[in-house]
Coordinates of C-alpha atoms in Angstrom, one line a residue:
X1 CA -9.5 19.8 7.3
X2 CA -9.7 23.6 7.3
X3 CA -6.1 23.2 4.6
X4 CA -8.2 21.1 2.4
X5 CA -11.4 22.8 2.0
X6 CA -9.2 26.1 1.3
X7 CA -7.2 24.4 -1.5
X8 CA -10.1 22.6 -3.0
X9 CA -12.0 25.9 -3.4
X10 CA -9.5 27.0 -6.1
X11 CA -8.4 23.7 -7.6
X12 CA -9.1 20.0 -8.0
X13 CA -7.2 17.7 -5.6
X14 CA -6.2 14.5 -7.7
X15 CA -3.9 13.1 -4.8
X16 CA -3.2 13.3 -1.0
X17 CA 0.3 12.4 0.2
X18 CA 1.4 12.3 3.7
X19 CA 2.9 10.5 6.7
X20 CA -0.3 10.4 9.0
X21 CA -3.8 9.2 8.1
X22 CA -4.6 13.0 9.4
X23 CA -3.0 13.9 6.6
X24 CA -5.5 12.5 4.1
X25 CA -8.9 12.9 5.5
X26 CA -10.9 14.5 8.4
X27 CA -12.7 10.8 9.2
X28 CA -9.0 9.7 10.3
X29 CA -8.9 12.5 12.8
X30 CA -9.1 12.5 17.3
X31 CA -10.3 8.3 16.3
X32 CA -9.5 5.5 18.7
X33 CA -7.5 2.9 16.9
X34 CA -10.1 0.6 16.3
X35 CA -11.9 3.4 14.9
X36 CA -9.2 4.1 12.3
X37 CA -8.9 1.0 11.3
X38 CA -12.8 1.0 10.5
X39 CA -12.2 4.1 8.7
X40 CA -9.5 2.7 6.6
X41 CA -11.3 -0.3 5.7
X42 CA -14.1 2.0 4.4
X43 CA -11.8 4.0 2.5
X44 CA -9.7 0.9 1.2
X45 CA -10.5 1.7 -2.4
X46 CA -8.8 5.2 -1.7
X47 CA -5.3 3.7 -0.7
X48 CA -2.8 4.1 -3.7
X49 CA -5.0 5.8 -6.0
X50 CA -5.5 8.9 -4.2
X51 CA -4.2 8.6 -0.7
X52 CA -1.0 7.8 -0.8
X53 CA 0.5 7.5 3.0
X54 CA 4.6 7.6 3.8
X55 CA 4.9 6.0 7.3
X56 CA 6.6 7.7 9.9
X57 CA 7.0 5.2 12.5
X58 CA 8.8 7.5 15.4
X59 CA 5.9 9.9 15.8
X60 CA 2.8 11.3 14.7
X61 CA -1.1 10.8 15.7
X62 CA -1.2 7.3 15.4
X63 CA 0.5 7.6 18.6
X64 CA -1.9 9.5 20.3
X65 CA -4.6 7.5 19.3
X66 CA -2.8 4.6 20.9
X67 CA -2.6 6.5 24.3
X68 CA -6.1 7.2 23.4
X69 CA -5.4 10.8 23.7
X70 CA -4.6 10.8 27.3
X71 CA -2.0 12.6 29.0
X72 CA 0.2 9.7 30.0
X73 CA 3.7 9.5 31.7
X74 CA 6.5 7.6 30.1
X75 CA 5.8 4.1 32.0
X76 CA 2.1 4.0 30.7
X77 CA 3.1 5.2 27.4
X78 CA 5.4 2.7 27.1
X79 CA 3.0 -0.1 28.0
X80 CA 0.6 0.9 25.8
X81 CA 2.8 1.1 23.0
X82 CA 4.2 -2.2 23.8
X83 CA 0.0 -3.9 24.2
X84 CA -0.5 -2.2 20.5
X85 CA 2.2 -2.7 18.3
X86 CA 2.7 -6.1 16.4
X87 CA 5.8 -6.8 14.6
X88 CA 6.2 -8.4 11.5
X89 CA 7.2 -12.2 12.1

């Protein structure tokens, strides 16, 4: 958040781009994943008109919101990824 307010004392952000909710907004950030998704339905009007998100899917916080910001080992990482993820059918 700390990067945003010091750009958007000098000049007028029209667009945030990046590869992690994080990226976009501070109510995206340390949430649980049913949080997020609350906080992307609020900001649903937001999505493609300024926030613009490029997924990463190998890494980034959305992961540690799924271990729920736990310090897991590989076996209970795994399993959790495995109870949150959906694919596309």
């Amino acid at each position: 958040e700390a990067r945003r307010q010091a750009i958007s004392a000098k000049y007028r952000i029209v667009l945030l781009m990046g590869d992690n909710l994080d990226d976009l907004a501070q109510q995206f950030e340390r949430k649980s994943i049913e949080d997020r998704f609350i906080e992307v339905d609020k900001a649903r009007e937001l999505f493609g008109k300024k926030f613009i998100v490029l997924p990463n899917a190998m890494y980034g916080t959305w992961e540690s919101a799924i271990y729920e910001y736990g310090q897991l080992n590989e076996i209970e990482k795994a399993q959790k990824r495995t109870n949150a993820l959906t694919s596309f059918k």
